[in-house]
Amino acid sequence: MDQATRGVLKVARSVLEQLDVEQVLERVLDAARELTGARYAALGVLDESRDGLARFLTRGIDEEQRREIGSLPTGRGVLGELIRNPVPLRLEDVGSHRYSYGFPVGHPPMSSFLGVPIMVRGEPYGNLYLTEKDSGQAFTQDDEEGAMLLADFAGVAIDHARRFSGFESQRLQLERTVQALDATIQIARAVGGETDLAAILELVAKRGRALVSAKMLIIELLHGDELELAAGAGDLPRGLLGQRVPLENTVASAALRAGQTQRLTDRLMRARFEQHGIGNLGLTATDGLVVPLVFRNHPYGVLVALDHLGQGAFDVEHERLLESLAASAATAVATAQSAADERHRQRVAAAEAERSRWARELHDETLQALGSLRLILSTAQRSGDAERMRAAVGQGLEQLELDITTLRSLITELRPTALDQLGLEAALTALIDRARRSGLEVDAEVRLAYEDGRAGERLAGELETTVYRIVQEALTNAGKHGEATRITVAVVEEEAALHVAVSDDGRGFDPGATTSGFGLEGMRERVELLGGQVSVQSVPQEGTSVVATLPVTRRPAADASGGASPAQPSSPRSRA
Ligand SMILES: Nc1ncnc2c1ncn2[C@@H]1O[C@H](COP(=O)(O)OP(=O)(O)O)[C@@H](O)[C@H]1O
Ligand SMILES: [Mg+2]
């Protein structure tokens, strides 16, 4: 169990034990610091008129500092801005904000700032303030979303604590709130840490189902005018997930249009359920909640909870819990989908760059050769002299022979079959052998985890191709431009990084100078698209070295066929 999870459980336990607003506030402060890495955290509680602060709780400031600062803020300046306008506020430097009054004497320096409102039953209750992110950088979008989820939870917990404090019999209600906090924070962390949508949705489905004791919980995602049954938990018929249904006339479409949870006990909704959407796939239910997944006014789908397992039906409390879960789930889906879009964009860009590289290569090598062939033949033809014609045809045939060889090697380069079929190590060995046959002395070290039996799966297709192209380009350049005699090649895979280095003893060049070549540029593009780094160093008359470091990514376990890495994400994995 990591520290943050322990922190969450501590909050949970204390809420259960204390039923006390004070305790809730204190725990939320700690959890907020932990989640965002803020050095200081504070929680301001609004006064009755809601235009100032009645209380101000802090973390990270000791007694002595507190005495030095003197009176606590009452809610003017930047804090006042958050009171007047309760939306998240994220600043790189709080002191330079237009509402800032500056800090009182003795106040520790603070620059990065994140403030989010805490609402209780839809009414402003206070604000959560975080300052001085530990990395010395500004707070991120993830921090903001994490803090907002926590503020949402604080609102629910404060409401509970107010309403139920002292009533032992309401312990169950509270337990649910605690579970909701736990689920919320788990999801917040999953969203921050990764963007594997399938895994996140599975987590949401499982936690959601447990939270409201539903027989099943299904997450439907919107794709144009269809809903995809993207994830689910509980007693689901086989083959249900992955199916798509038309959005039209479904309960989901009503929920999304109204922006409100719909109940299957409603007569109209029941009719929709029975005739359209998932009800049409053979699912039956006597009760159900259909909650819209909306993030920043954009609809992403719905959470559907079917049939309550305990005695009685779903109640308003279940509805509220599911709605708070839906808020974090929608954030998760939005984040993951924008990441997937970004990956798609990058793949398209890489393919585009690749195509233009080959267009250039074909232009330079083949088109130029054909041009000179035409020149030879047409000059001879114009002369009208039989002897010259015969000589030109002979020369032309020779030229053609050469062009065919060039074209053939271009085609082999375009798709290195050795890489596909035999893997990276064998393909690199073949490259190095070819360089040796052309007269270069090559020292090579290739250590790859899969080939050495340290890893179960091959490297991702894009990564293999990139490493191959770096070595290929560097070897070609060393021979062609550097006229090198000795080259060392090292391709070494460590835990999370792959290091590639190719050094030659050739004549070197000025890497800062712009050239018309595309080799080094293409190398940089490929490496950057994979999130790696490359540097080219060269000293005239001493040699050139190309050094790259790339993050290790592997093919999913199922794909043993080779080729490019699959576009589909791996199947949902359990995270529980
Ligand atoms: N190993 C090397 N030794 C000497 N010069 C090099 C080396 N690698 C690259 N260069 C120089 O950098 C230029 C750009 O290289 P590159 O981008 O691969 O383009 P291209 O090979 O198509 O000319 C080359 O034209 C050459 O002048
Ligand atoms: Mg080159």
Coordinates of C-alpha atoms and ligand atoms in Angstrom, one line a residue:
M1 CA 0.0 0.0 0.0
D2 CA 1.5 3.3 -0.9
Q3 CA 1.7 6.3 1.3
A4 CA -1.1 8.2 -0.4
T5 CA -3.5 5.3 0.0
R6 CA -2.6 5.0 3.6
G7 CA -3.4 8.7 3.9
V8 CA -6.8 8.1 2.3
L9 CA -7.6 5.2 4.6
K10 CA -6.6 7.4 7.6
V11 CA -9.1 10.1 6.4
A12 CA -11.7 7.4 6.0
R13 CA -11.2 5.9 9.4
S14 CA -11.2 9.3 11.2
V15 CA -14.4 10.4 9.5
L16 CA -16.0 7.2 10.6
E17 CA -14.8 7.5 14.1
Q18 CA -15.3 11.2 14.7
L19 CA -18.4 12.2 12.7
D20 CA -16.9 15.5 13.2
V21 CA -16.6 18.4 10.7
E22 CA -13.3 19.5 12.3
Q23 CA -11.8 16.1 11.7
V24 CA -13.0 16.1 8.1
L25 CA -11.4 19.4 7.4
E26 CA -8.1 18.5 9.0
R27 CA -7.9 15.2 7.0
V28 CA -8.8 16.9 3.8
L29 CA -5.9 19.4 4.3
D30 CA -3.5 16.5 4.7
A31 CA -4.8 14.6 1.8
A32 CA -4.7 17.6 -0.4
R33 CA -1.0 18.3 0.4
E34 CA -0.2 14.7 -0.2
L35 CA -2.0 14.5 -3.5
T36 CA -0.5 17.7 -5.0
G37 CA 2.9 17.9 -3.3
A38 CA 2.0 21.3 -1.9
R39 CA 4.3 22.6 0.8
Y40 CA 1.5 24.7 2.4
A41 CA -2.3 23.9 2.5
A42 CA -5.0 26.0 4.0
L43 CA -8.8 25.8 4.2
G44 CA -10.9 28.9 4.6
V45 CA -14.4 28.6 5.9
L46 CA -16.8 31.3 4.8
D47 CA -18.6 33.5 7.3
E48 CA -22.3 33.7 7.4
S49 CA -22.6 36.6 4.9
R50 CA -20.3 34.5 2.6
D51 CA -18.2 37.5 1.7
G52 CA -15.3 36.9 4.1
L53 CA -13.6 34.1 6.0
A54 CA -14.7 33.1 9.4
R55 CA -11.9 30.6 9.9
F56 CA -8.6 29.7 8.3
L57 CA -7.0 26.3 9.0
T58 CA -3.4 25.8 7.8
R59 CA -0.8 23.1 7.2
G60 CA 2.9 23.5 6.8
I61 CA 3.2 26.6 8.9
D62 CA 4.5 26.2 12.4
E63 CA 3.4 28.0 15.6
E64 CA 6.2 30.4 15.5
Q65 CA 5.6 31.4 11.9
R66 CA 1.9 31.8 12.7
R67 CA 2.7 34.2 15.6
E68 CA 5.0 36.2 13.3
I69 CA 2.4 36.6 10.6
G70 CA -0.2 37.8 13.1
S71 CA -3.8 37.8 12.3
L72 CA -5.2 35.3 9.8
P73 CA -6.4 36.4 6.4
T74 CA -10.1 37.5 6.4
G75 CA -10.6 37.0 2.7
R76 CA -9.5 40.0 0.7
G77 CA -6.9 40.0 -2.1
V78 CA -6.5 36.8 -4.1
L79 CA -8.4 34.8 -1.5
G80 CA -11.3 37.2 -1.9
E81 CA -11.3 36.6 -5.6
L82 CA -12.0 32.9 -5.0
I83 CA -14.8 33.8 -2.6
R84 CA -16.5 36.1 -5.1
N85 CA -15.9 33.8 -8.0
P86 CA -15.9 30.2 -6.7
V87 CA -14.1 28.5 -9.6
P88 CA -10.6 26.9 -9.5
L89 CA -7.8 29.4 -9.7
R90 CA -4.2 28.3 -10.6
L91 CA -1.4 30.8 -10.6
E92 CA 2.3 30.5 -11.2
D93 CA 3.0 33.4 -8.9
V94 CA 0.3 34.5 -6.5
G95 CA 2.2 37.7 -5.6
S96 CA 1.9 39.1 -9.1
H97 CA -1.9 38.5 -9.4
R98 CA -3.8 41.7 -10.0
Y99 CA -5.8 41.2 -6.7
S100 CA -2.7 40.5 -4.6
Y101 CA -2.1 42.8 -1.6
G102 CA 1.3 41.2 -1.1
F103 CA 2.1 39.2 2.0
P104 CA 2.3 40.5 5.6
V105 CA 5.7 40.7 7.3
G106 CA 6.9 37.3 8.5
H107 CA 4.9 35.4 6.0
P108 CA 6.9 32.7 4.2
P109 CA 7.5 33.3 0.5
M110 CA 4.8 31.7 -1.7
S111 CA 4.6 31.7 -5.4
S112 CA 2.8 28.8 -7.0
F113 CA -0.9 28.8 -6.0
L114 CA -3.9 26.6 -6.5
G115 CA -7.3 27.4 -5.0
V116 CA -10.5 25.4 -5.4
P117 CA -14.0 26.1 -3.9
I118 CA -15.7 23.7 -1.5
M119 CA -19.4 23.5 -2.0
V120 CA -21.9 21.9 0.4
R121 CA -25.2 21.0 -1.1
G122 CA -24.6 23.4 -3.9
E123 CA -23.8 26.3 -1.7
P124 CA -20.3 27.8 -1.2
Y125 CA -18.8 26.6 2.1
G126 CA -15.2 27.6 1.8
N127 CA -12.0 27.2 -0.2
L128 CA -9.1 24.9 -0.3
Y129 CA -5.8 26.7 -1.0
L130 CA -2.5 25.1 -1.9
T131 CA 0.8 26.8 -2.4
E132 CA 4.4 26.1 -3.2
K133 CA 4.4 22.8 -5.1
D134 CA 7.4 20.8 -3.9
S135 CA 9.1 20.6 -7.3
G136 CA 9.3 24.4 -7.4
Q137 CA 7.1 24.4 -10.4
A138 CA 3.5 25.5 -11.0
F139 CA 0.6 23.3 -10.1
T140 CA -0.6 21.1 -13.0
Q141 CA -4.0 20.4 -14.5
D142 CA -3.8 17.0 -12.7
D143 CA -3.3 18.8 -9.4
E144 CA -6.2 20.9 -10.1
E145 CA -8.4 18.0 -10.9
G146 CA -7.2 16.1 -7.9
A147 CA -7.9 19.1 -5.6
M148 CA -11.3 19.5 -7.1
L149 CA -12.2 15.9 -6.5
L150 CA -11.0 16.2 -2.9
A151 CA -13.1 19.4 -2.5
D152 CA -16.1 17.6 -3.8
F153 CA -15.5 14.9 -1.3
A154 CA -15.0 17.4 1.5
G155 CA -18.4 18.9 0.6
V156 CA -20.1 15.6 0.8
A157 CA -18.3 14.6 4.0
I158 CA -19.1 18.0 5.7
D159 CA -22.7 17.6 4.8
H160 CA -22.8 14.1 6.2
A161 CA -20.9 15.0 9.3
R162 CA -23.3 17.9 9.9
R163 CA -26.4 15.9 9.3
F164 CA -25.4 12.6 11.0
S165 CA -23.1 13.5 13.8
G166 CA -24.1 11.7 16.9
F167 CA -26.4 9.2 15.2
E168 CA -24.8 5.8 15.5
S169 CA -27.4 4.4 13.3
Q170 CA -26.3 6.5 10.4
R171 CA -22.9 4.9 10.4
L172 CA -23.7 3.0 7.2
Q173 CA -24.3 6.2 5.3
L174 CA -21.0 7.5 6.5
E175 CA -19.2 4.3 5.5
R176 CA -20.5 4.9 2.0
T177 CA -19.1 8.4 2.0
V178 CA -15.8 7.1 3.0
Q179 CA -15.9 4.5 0.2
A180 CA -16.8 7.3 -2.2
L181 CA -13.7 9.2 -1.1
D182 CA -11.6 6.2 -1.5
A183 CA -12.9 5.5 -5.0
T184 CA -12.6 9.2 -5.9
I185 CA -9.0 9.4 -4.8
Q186 CA -8.1 6.1 -6.5
I187 CA -9.6 7.3 -9.7
A188 CA -7.9 10.7 -9.4
R189 CA -4.6 8.9 -9.0
A190 CA -5.3 6.6 -11.9
V191 CA -6.1 9.6 -14.1
G192 CA -2.9 11.4 -13.1
G193 CA -0.7 8.3 -13.5
E194 CA -1.9 6.7 -16.6
T195 CA -4.2 7.1 -19.5
D196 CA -5.2 3.4 -20.2
L197 CA -8.9 4.1 -20.6
A198 CA -10.0 0.5 -20.3
A199 CA -8.3 0.0 -17.0
I200 CA -9.7 3.3 -15.6
L201 CA -13.2 2.4 -16.7
E202 CA -13.0 -1.0 -15.1
L203 CA -11.9 0.6 -11.9
V204 CA -14.9 3.0 -12.0
A205 CA -17.3 0.2 -12.8
K206 CA -16.2 -2.0 -9.9
R207 CA -16.0 0.8 -7.4
G208 CA -19.3 2.2 -8.6
R209 CA -21.1 -1.1 -8.3
A210 CA -19.8 -1.7 -4.8
L211 CA -20.6 1.9 -3.8
V212 CA -24.3 1.5 -4.5
S213 CA -24.7 -2.3 -4.1
A214 CA -25.9 -2.7 -7.6
K215 CA -26.4 -6.0 -9.3
M216 CA -24.6 -4.6 -12.3
L217 CA -23.0 -1.4 -13.3
I218 CA -22.3 -0.6 -17.0
I219 CA -20.4 2.3 -18.5
E220 CA -21.6 3.4 -21.9
L221 CA -19.5 5.8 -23.9
L222 CA -20.8 8.1 -26.6
H223 CA -19.5 7.6 -30.2
G224 CA -21.4 9.9 -32.5
D225 CA -25.0 8.6 -32.5
E226 CA -24.1 5.3 -30.8
L227 CA -23.4 4.1 -27.3
E228 CA -20.6 1.7 -26.7
L229 CA -20.9 -0.7 -23.7
A230 CA -17.3 0.1 -22.8
A231 CA -17.0 -1.5 -19.3
G232 CA -19.0 -3.2 -16.6
A233 CA -19.0 -5.0 -13.3
G234 CA -21.3 -7.5 -11.7
D235 CA -23.5 -10.1 -13.2
L236 CA -23.2 -9.3 -16.9
P237 CA -24.3 -11.6 -19.7
R238 CA -21.4 -12.8 -21.8
G239 CA -20.5 -10.9 -24.9
L240 CA -22.3 -7.8 -23.7
L241 CA -19.3 -5.6 -23.4
G242 CA -18.0 -4.1 -26.6
Q243 CA -21.5 -4.0 -28.2
R244 CA -22.9 -0.8 -29.6
V245 CA -26.5 0.5 -29.5
P246 CA -28.1 3.5 -31.2
L247 CA -28.4 6.5 -28.9
E248 CA -31.8 7.5 -30.1
N249 CA -34.7 7.2 -27.6
T250 CA -32.5 5.6 -24.9
V251 CA -32.7 6.5 -21.3
A252 CA -29.1 7.6 -21.7
S253 CA -30.0 10.1 -24.3
A254 CA -32.7 11.5 -22.0
A255 CA -30.1 11.7 -19.1
L256 CA -27.6 13.4 -21.4
R257 CA -30.1 15.9 -22.7
A258 CA -31.5 16.8 -19.3
G259 CA -28.1 16.7 -17.7
Q260 CA -29.7 14.8 -14.9
T261 CA -29.9 11.3 -13.5
Q262 CA -32.8 9.2 -14.7
R263 CA -34.6 6.5 -12.8
L264 CA -36.0 3.3 -14.4
T265 CA -38.9 3.4 -11.9
D266 CA -40.2 6.4 -13.9
R267 CA -42.8 5.0 -16.3
L268 CA -41.6 6.9 -19.4
M269 CA -38.0 5.8 -18.7
R270 CA -39.0 2.2 -18.2
A271 CA -40.6 2.2 -21.6
R272 CA -37.5 3.7 -23.2
F273 CA -35.3 1.1 -21.4
E274 CA -37.4 -1.8 -22.5
Q275 CA -37.5 -0.8 -26.2
H276 CA -34.2 0.8 -26.8
G277 CA -30.5 0.7 -25.8
I278 CA -29.2 -2.0 -23.4
G279 CA -32.7 -3.1 -22.5
N280 CA -33.0 -4.1 -26.2
L281 CA -29.9 -6.4 -25.8
G282 CA -31.8 -8.6 -23.4
L283 CA -31.0 -7.0 -20.1
T284 CA -33.8 -6.8 -17.6
A285 CA -34.1 -4.7 -14.4
T286 CA -36.8 -3.5 -12.1
D287 CA -34.8 -0.5 -10.9
G288 CA -31.9 1.5 -12.2
L289 CA -30.1 4.8 -12.2
V290 CA -28.7 6.3 -15.4
V291 CA -26.2 9.0 -14.6
P292 CA -24.7 11.3 -17.3
L293 CA -21.0 11.5 -17.7
V294 CA -20.3 15.2 -18.4
F295 CA -17.0 17.0 -18.3
R296 CA -16.8 20.8 -19.0
N297 CA -20.2 20.7 -20.7
H298 CA -19.1 17.9 -23.0
P299 CA -21.1 14.6 -22.9
Y300 CA -19.0 11.4 -22.7
G301 CA -21.6 8.8 -21.9
V302 CA -23.5 7.4 -18.9
L303 CA -23.1 5.2 -15.8
V304 CA -25.9 2.7 -15.5
A305 CA -26.5 1.0 -12.2
L306 CA -29.1 -1.8 -12.4
D307 CA -31.1 -3.4 -9.5
H308 CA -30.2 -2.7 -5.9
L309 CA -28.9 -5.8 -4.1
G310 CA -30.0 -4.9 -0.6
Q311 CA -33.6 -4.5 0.6
G312 CA -35.4 -1.8 -1.1
A313 CA -34.6 0.3 -4.1
F314 CA -31.9 2.8 -4.9
D315 CA -32.3 5.9 -2.7
V316 CA -31.3 9.6 -3.1
E317 CA -28.1 8.8 -1.3
H318 CA -27.1 6.2 -3.9
E319 CA -28.0 8.7 -6.6
R320 CA -25.7 11.3 -5.1
L321 CA -22.8 8.9 -4.6
L322 CA -23.1 7.7 -8.2
E323 CA -23.2 11.3 -9.4
S324 CA -20.0 12.2 -7.5
L325 CA -18.4 9.1 -9.0
A326 CA -19.6 10.1 -12.5
A327 CA -17.9 13.5 -12.1
S328 CA -14.5 11.8 -11.6
A329 CA -15.2 9.2 -14.2
A330 CA -16.0 11.9 -16.8
T331 CA -12.7 13.6 -16.0
A332 CA -11.0 10.3 -16.5
V333 CA -12.6 9.6 -19.8
A334 CA -11.9 13.2 -21.0
T335 CA -8.3 12.9 -20.1
A336 CA -7.8 9.5 -21.6
Q337 CA -9.5 10.4 -24.8
S338 CA -7.5 13.6 -25.3
A339 CA -4.3 11.5 -24.7
A340 CA -5.5 9.0 -27.3
D341 CA -6.1 11.8 -29.8
E342 CA -2.7 13.1 -29.1
R343 CA -1.1 9.7 -29.7
H344 CA -3.1 9.3 -32.9
R345 CA -1.9 12.8 -34.1
Q346 CA 1.7 11.8 -33.4
R347 CA 1.4 8.6 -35.3
V348 CA 0.0 10.4 -38.3
A349 CA 2.8 13.0 -38.0
A350 CA 5.4 10.3 -37.9
A351 CA 4.0 8.5 -40.9
E352 CA 3.8 11.8 -42.8
A353 CA 7.5 12.6 -42.0
E354 CA 8.4 9.1 -43.0
R355 CA 6.6 9.5 -46.4
S356 CA 8.3 12.8 -47.2
R357 CA 11.6 11.3 -46.3
W358 CA 11.1 8.5 -48.8
A359 CA 9.8 10.9 -51.4
R360 CA 13.0 12.9 -51.0
E361 CA 15.2 9.8 -51.1
L362 CA 13.5 8.6 -54.3
H363 CA 13.8 12.0 -55.8
D364 CA 17.5 12.4 -55.0
E365 CA 18.6 8.9 -56.0
T366 CA 16.2 7.5 -58.6
L367 CA 14.8 10.5 -60.4
Q368 CA 18.2 12.0 -60.8
A369 CA 19.6 8.8 -62.2
L370 CA 16.7 8.5 -64.7
G371 CA 17.3 12.2 -65.6
S372 CA 20.9 11.5 -66.5
L373 CA 19.9 8.3 -68.5
R374 CA 17.5 10.5 -70.5
L375 CA 20.3 13.0 -71.2
I376 CA 22.7 10.2 -72.4
L377 CA 20.2 8.8 -74.8
S378 CA 18.7 12.0 -76.1
T379 CA 22.1 13.5 -76.8
A380 CA 23.1 10.4 -78.8
Q381 CA 19.8 10.4 -80.7
R382 CA 20.2 14.1 -81.7
S383 CA 23.7 13.4 -83.1
G384 CA 22.1 10.9 -85.5
D385 CA 25.4 9.0 -85.5
A386 CA 25.0 5.1 -85.4
E387 CA 28.3 4.6 -83.5
R388 CA 27.5 7.2 -80.8
M389 CA 24.0 5.7 -80.5
R390 CA 25.4 2.2 -79.9
A391 CA 27.8 3.6 -77.3
A392 CA 25.0 5.5 -75.6
V393 CA 22.8 2.4 -75.4
G394 CA 25.7 0.5 -73.7
Q395 CA 26.2 3.3 -71.3
G396 CA 22.5 3.6 -70.7
L397 CA 22.2 -0.1 -69.8
E398 CA 25.1 0.2 -67.4
Q399 CA 23.4 3.1 -65.8
L400 CA 20.1 1.2 -65.6
E401 CA 21.9 -1.7 -63.9
L402 CA 23.1 0.7 -61.2
D403 CA 19.7 2.3 -60.8
I404 CA 18.1 -1.1 -60.3
T405 CA 20.6 -1.8 -57.5
T406 CA 19.9 1.5 -55.8
L407 CA 16.2 1.1 -56.1
R408 CA 16.4 -2.4 -54.7
S409 CA 18.4 -1.3 -51.7
L410 CA 16.0 1.6 -51.2
I411 CA 13.2 -0.9 -51.1
T412 CA 15.0 -3.1 -48.6
E413 CA 15.6 -0.1 -46.4
L414 CA 12.0 0.9 -46.6
R415 CA 10.9 -2.3 -45.0
P416 CA 13.7 -4.1 -43.3
T417 CA 12.3 -7.7 -43.4
A418 CA 14.9 -8.9 -41.0
L419 CA 13.5 -6.5 -38.4
D420 CA 10.0 -7.8 -38.8
Q421 CA 10.8 -11.5 -38.9
L422 CA 14.0 -11.9 -36.8
G423 CA 13.8 -9.1 -34.4
L424 CA 16.0 -6.1 -33.5
E425 CA 19.2 -7.8 -32.6
A426 CA 19.3 -9.9 -35.7
A427 CA 18.5 -6.9 -37.9
L428 CA 21.2 -4.8 -36.3
T429 CA 23.7 -7.7 -36.7
A430 CA 22.8 -7.8 -40.4
L431 CA 23.3 -4.0 -40.7
I432 CA 26.7 -4.2 -39.0
D433 CA 27.8 -7.1 -41.1
R434 CA 27.0 -5.2 -44.2
A435 CA 29.0 -2.2 -43.0
R436 CA 31.9 -4.6 -42.3
R437 CA 31.7 -6.0 -45.8
S438 CA 32.0 -2.5 -47.2
G439 CA 35.4 -2.3 -45.5
L440 CA 34.6 -0.6 -42.1
E441 CA 36.0 -1.9 -38.9
V442 CA 33.0 -2.1 -36.5
D443 CA 33.0 -2.8 -32.8
A444 CA 29.5 -3.7 -31.7
E445 CA 27.8 -4.3 -28.5
V446 CA 24.1 -5.2 -28.6
R447 CA 22.3 -6.1 -25.3
L448 CA 18.5 -6.3 -25.5
A449 CA 16.3 -7.7 -22.7
Y450 CA 14.0 -9.8 -24.8
E451 CA 16.8 -11.4 -26.8
D452 CA 18.8 -12.0 -23.6
G453 CA 15.8 -13.6 -21.9
R454 CA 15.3 -10.7 -19.4
A455 CA 12.0 -9.7 -20.7
G456 CA 9.0 -11.7 -22.0
E457 CA 7.9 -9.4 -24.8
R458 CA 9.6 -7.7 -27.7
L459 CA 10.1 -4.0 -27.7
A460 CA 7.3 -1.9 -29.3
G461 CA 7.4 -1.9 -33.1
E462 CA 7.9 1.8 -33.3
L463 CA 10.8 1.6 -30.9
E464 CA 12.5 -1.2 -32.8
T465 CA 12.2 0.6 -36.1
T466 CA 13.6 3.8 -34.5
V467 CA 16.7 2.1 -33.1
Y468 CA 17.3 0.3 -36.4
R469 CA 17.0 3.6 -38.3
I470 CA 19.4 5.5 -36.0
V471 CA 22.1 2.8 -36.4
Q472 CA 21.5 2.6 -40.1
E473 CA 21.7 6.3 -40.7
A474 CA 24.7 6.8 -38.5
L475 CA 26.6 3.9 -40.2
T476 CA 25.7 5.3 -43.6
N477 CA 26.8 8.8 -42.7
A478 CA 30.0 7.6 -41.2
G479 CA 31.0 5.9 -44.4
K480 CA 29.5 8.3 -46.9
H481 CA 30.3 11.7 -45.3
G482 CA 32.9 10.9 -42.7
E483 CA 35.0 8.4 -44.7
A484 CA 35.6 6.7 -41.3
T485 CA 37.6 3.6 -40.9
R486 CA 36.5 2.5 -37.4
I487 CA 33.1 2.7 -35.8
T488 CA 31.7 1.6 -32.5
V489 CA 28.1 0.7 -32.1
A490 CA 26.4 0.2 -28.7
V491 CA 22.7 -0.7 -28.2
V492 CA 22.1 -1.4 -24.6
E493 CA 18.8 -1.8 -22.9
E494 CA 18.5 -1.0 -19.2
E495 CA 15.5 -1.3 -16.9
A496 CA 13.5 1.6 -18.4
A497 CA 15.8 3.1 -21.0
L498 CA 17.4 2.1 -24.2
H499 CA 20.8 3.6 -25.0
V500 CA 22.0 3.8 -28.6
A501 CA 25.5 5.2 -29.4
V502 CA 27.3 5.2 -32.7
S503 CA 30.8 6.8 -33.0
D504 CA 33.1 7.1 -35.9
D505 CA 36.7 8.3 -36.4
G506 CA 35.9 10.1 -39.6
R507 CA 36.5 13.7 -40.6
G508 CA 33.6 15.2 -38.6
F509 CA 31.5 18.2 -39.4
D510 CA 29.8 21.2 -37.8
P511 CA 26.5 19.8 -36.3
G512 CA 25.2 23.3 -35.8
A513 CA 25.3 24.2 -39.5
T514 CA 22.1 23.7 -41.5
T515 CA 22.3 21.1 -44.2
S516 CA 19.9 19.9 -46.9
G517 CA 20.2 16.4 -45.6
F518 CA 17.2 14.7 -44.0
G519 CA 18.9 11.8 -42.2
L520 CA 19.8 13.5 -38.9
E521 CA 16.6 15.5 -38.9
G522 CA 14.5 12.3 -39.5
M523 CA 16.4 10.7 -36.6
R524 CA 15.6 13.5 -34.3
E525 CA 11.9 13.5 -35.2
R526 CA 11.6 9.8 -34.6
V527 CA 13.3 9.9 -31.3
E528 CA 11.2 12.9 -30.1
L529 CA 8.0 11.3 -31.1
L530 CA 8.8 8.4 -28.8
G531 CA 9.7 10.7 -26.0
G532 CA 13.5 10.2 -26.1
Q533 CA 16.5 12.4 -26.6
V534 CA 19.3 12.4 -29.2
S535 CA 22.5 14.4 -29.5
V536 CA 25.0 14.5 -32.4
Q537 CA 28.5 15.6 -31.5
S538 CA 31.3 16.0 -33.9
V539 CA 34.9 17.3 -33.8
P540 CA 36.5 18.1 -37.2
Q541 CA 39.2 15.6 -38.0
E542 CA 38.4 13.5 -35.0
G543 CA 35.0 12.0 -35.6
T544 CA 31.3 12.0 -35.0
S545 CA 29.1 10.4 -32.4
V546 CA 25.3 10.0 -32.3
V547 CA 23.9 9.2 -28.8
A548 CA 20.2 8.5 -28.2
T549 CA 18.2 7.5 -25.1
L550 CA 14.7 6.2 -25.5
P551 CA 12.1 5.1 -23.0
V552 CA 11.5 1.4 -23.1
T553 CA 8.0 0.3 -24.3
R554 CA 7.0 -3.2 -25.1
R555 CA 4.4 -5.0 -27.3
P556 CA 1.3 -6.2 -25.5
A557 CA 1.7 -9.9 -24.5
A558 CA -0.8 -11.1 -27.0
D559 CA 1.0 -9.7 -30.0
A560 CA 3.8 -12.0 -30.9
S561 CA 3.5 -11.5 -34.7
G562 CA 6.0 -8.6 -35.0
G563 CA 5.4 -5.6 -37.2
A564 CA 4.3 -2.2 -36.0
S565 CA 2.9 -1.8 -32.6
P566 CA -0.9 -2.4 -32.5
A567 CA -3.1 0.6 -32.4
Q568 CA -5.6 -1.1 -30.0
P569 CA -5.1 -0.8 -26.3
S570 CA -4.5 -4.0 -24.5
S571 CA -7.5 -5.8 -23.0
P572 CA -8.8 -4.5 -19.7
R573 CA -6.6 -5.6 -16.8
S574 CA -7.7 -5.9 -13.2
R575 CA -6.3 -3.2 -11.0
A576 CA -7.9 -4.3 -7.8
Ligands
LIG1 N1 29.3 10.8 -39.5 C1 29.5 12.0 -40.2 N2 30.7 12.4 -40.5 C2 30.9 13.5 -41.2 N3 29.8 14.3 -41.6 C3 28.6 14.0 -41.3 C4 28.4 12.8 -40.6 N4 27.0 12.7 -40.4 C5 26.5 13.7 -41.0 N5 27.4 14.5 -41.5 C6 27.2 15.8 -42.2 O1 25.9 16.3 -42.0 C7 25.1 16.4 -43.1 C8 23.7 16.0 -42.9 O2 23.6 14.6 -42.7 P1 22.2 13.9 -42.9 O3 21.2 14.6 -42.2 O4 22.4 12.4 -42.6 O5 21.9 14.1 -44.5 P2 22.4 13.3 -45.8 O6 23.1 12.1 -45.3 O7 21.2 13.1 -46.5 O8 23.3 14.3 -46.4 C9 25.8 15.6 -44.2 O9 25.6 16.1 -45.4 C10 27.3 15.7 -43.7 O10 27.8 16.9 -44.2
MG2 MG 22.5 10.7 -44.0

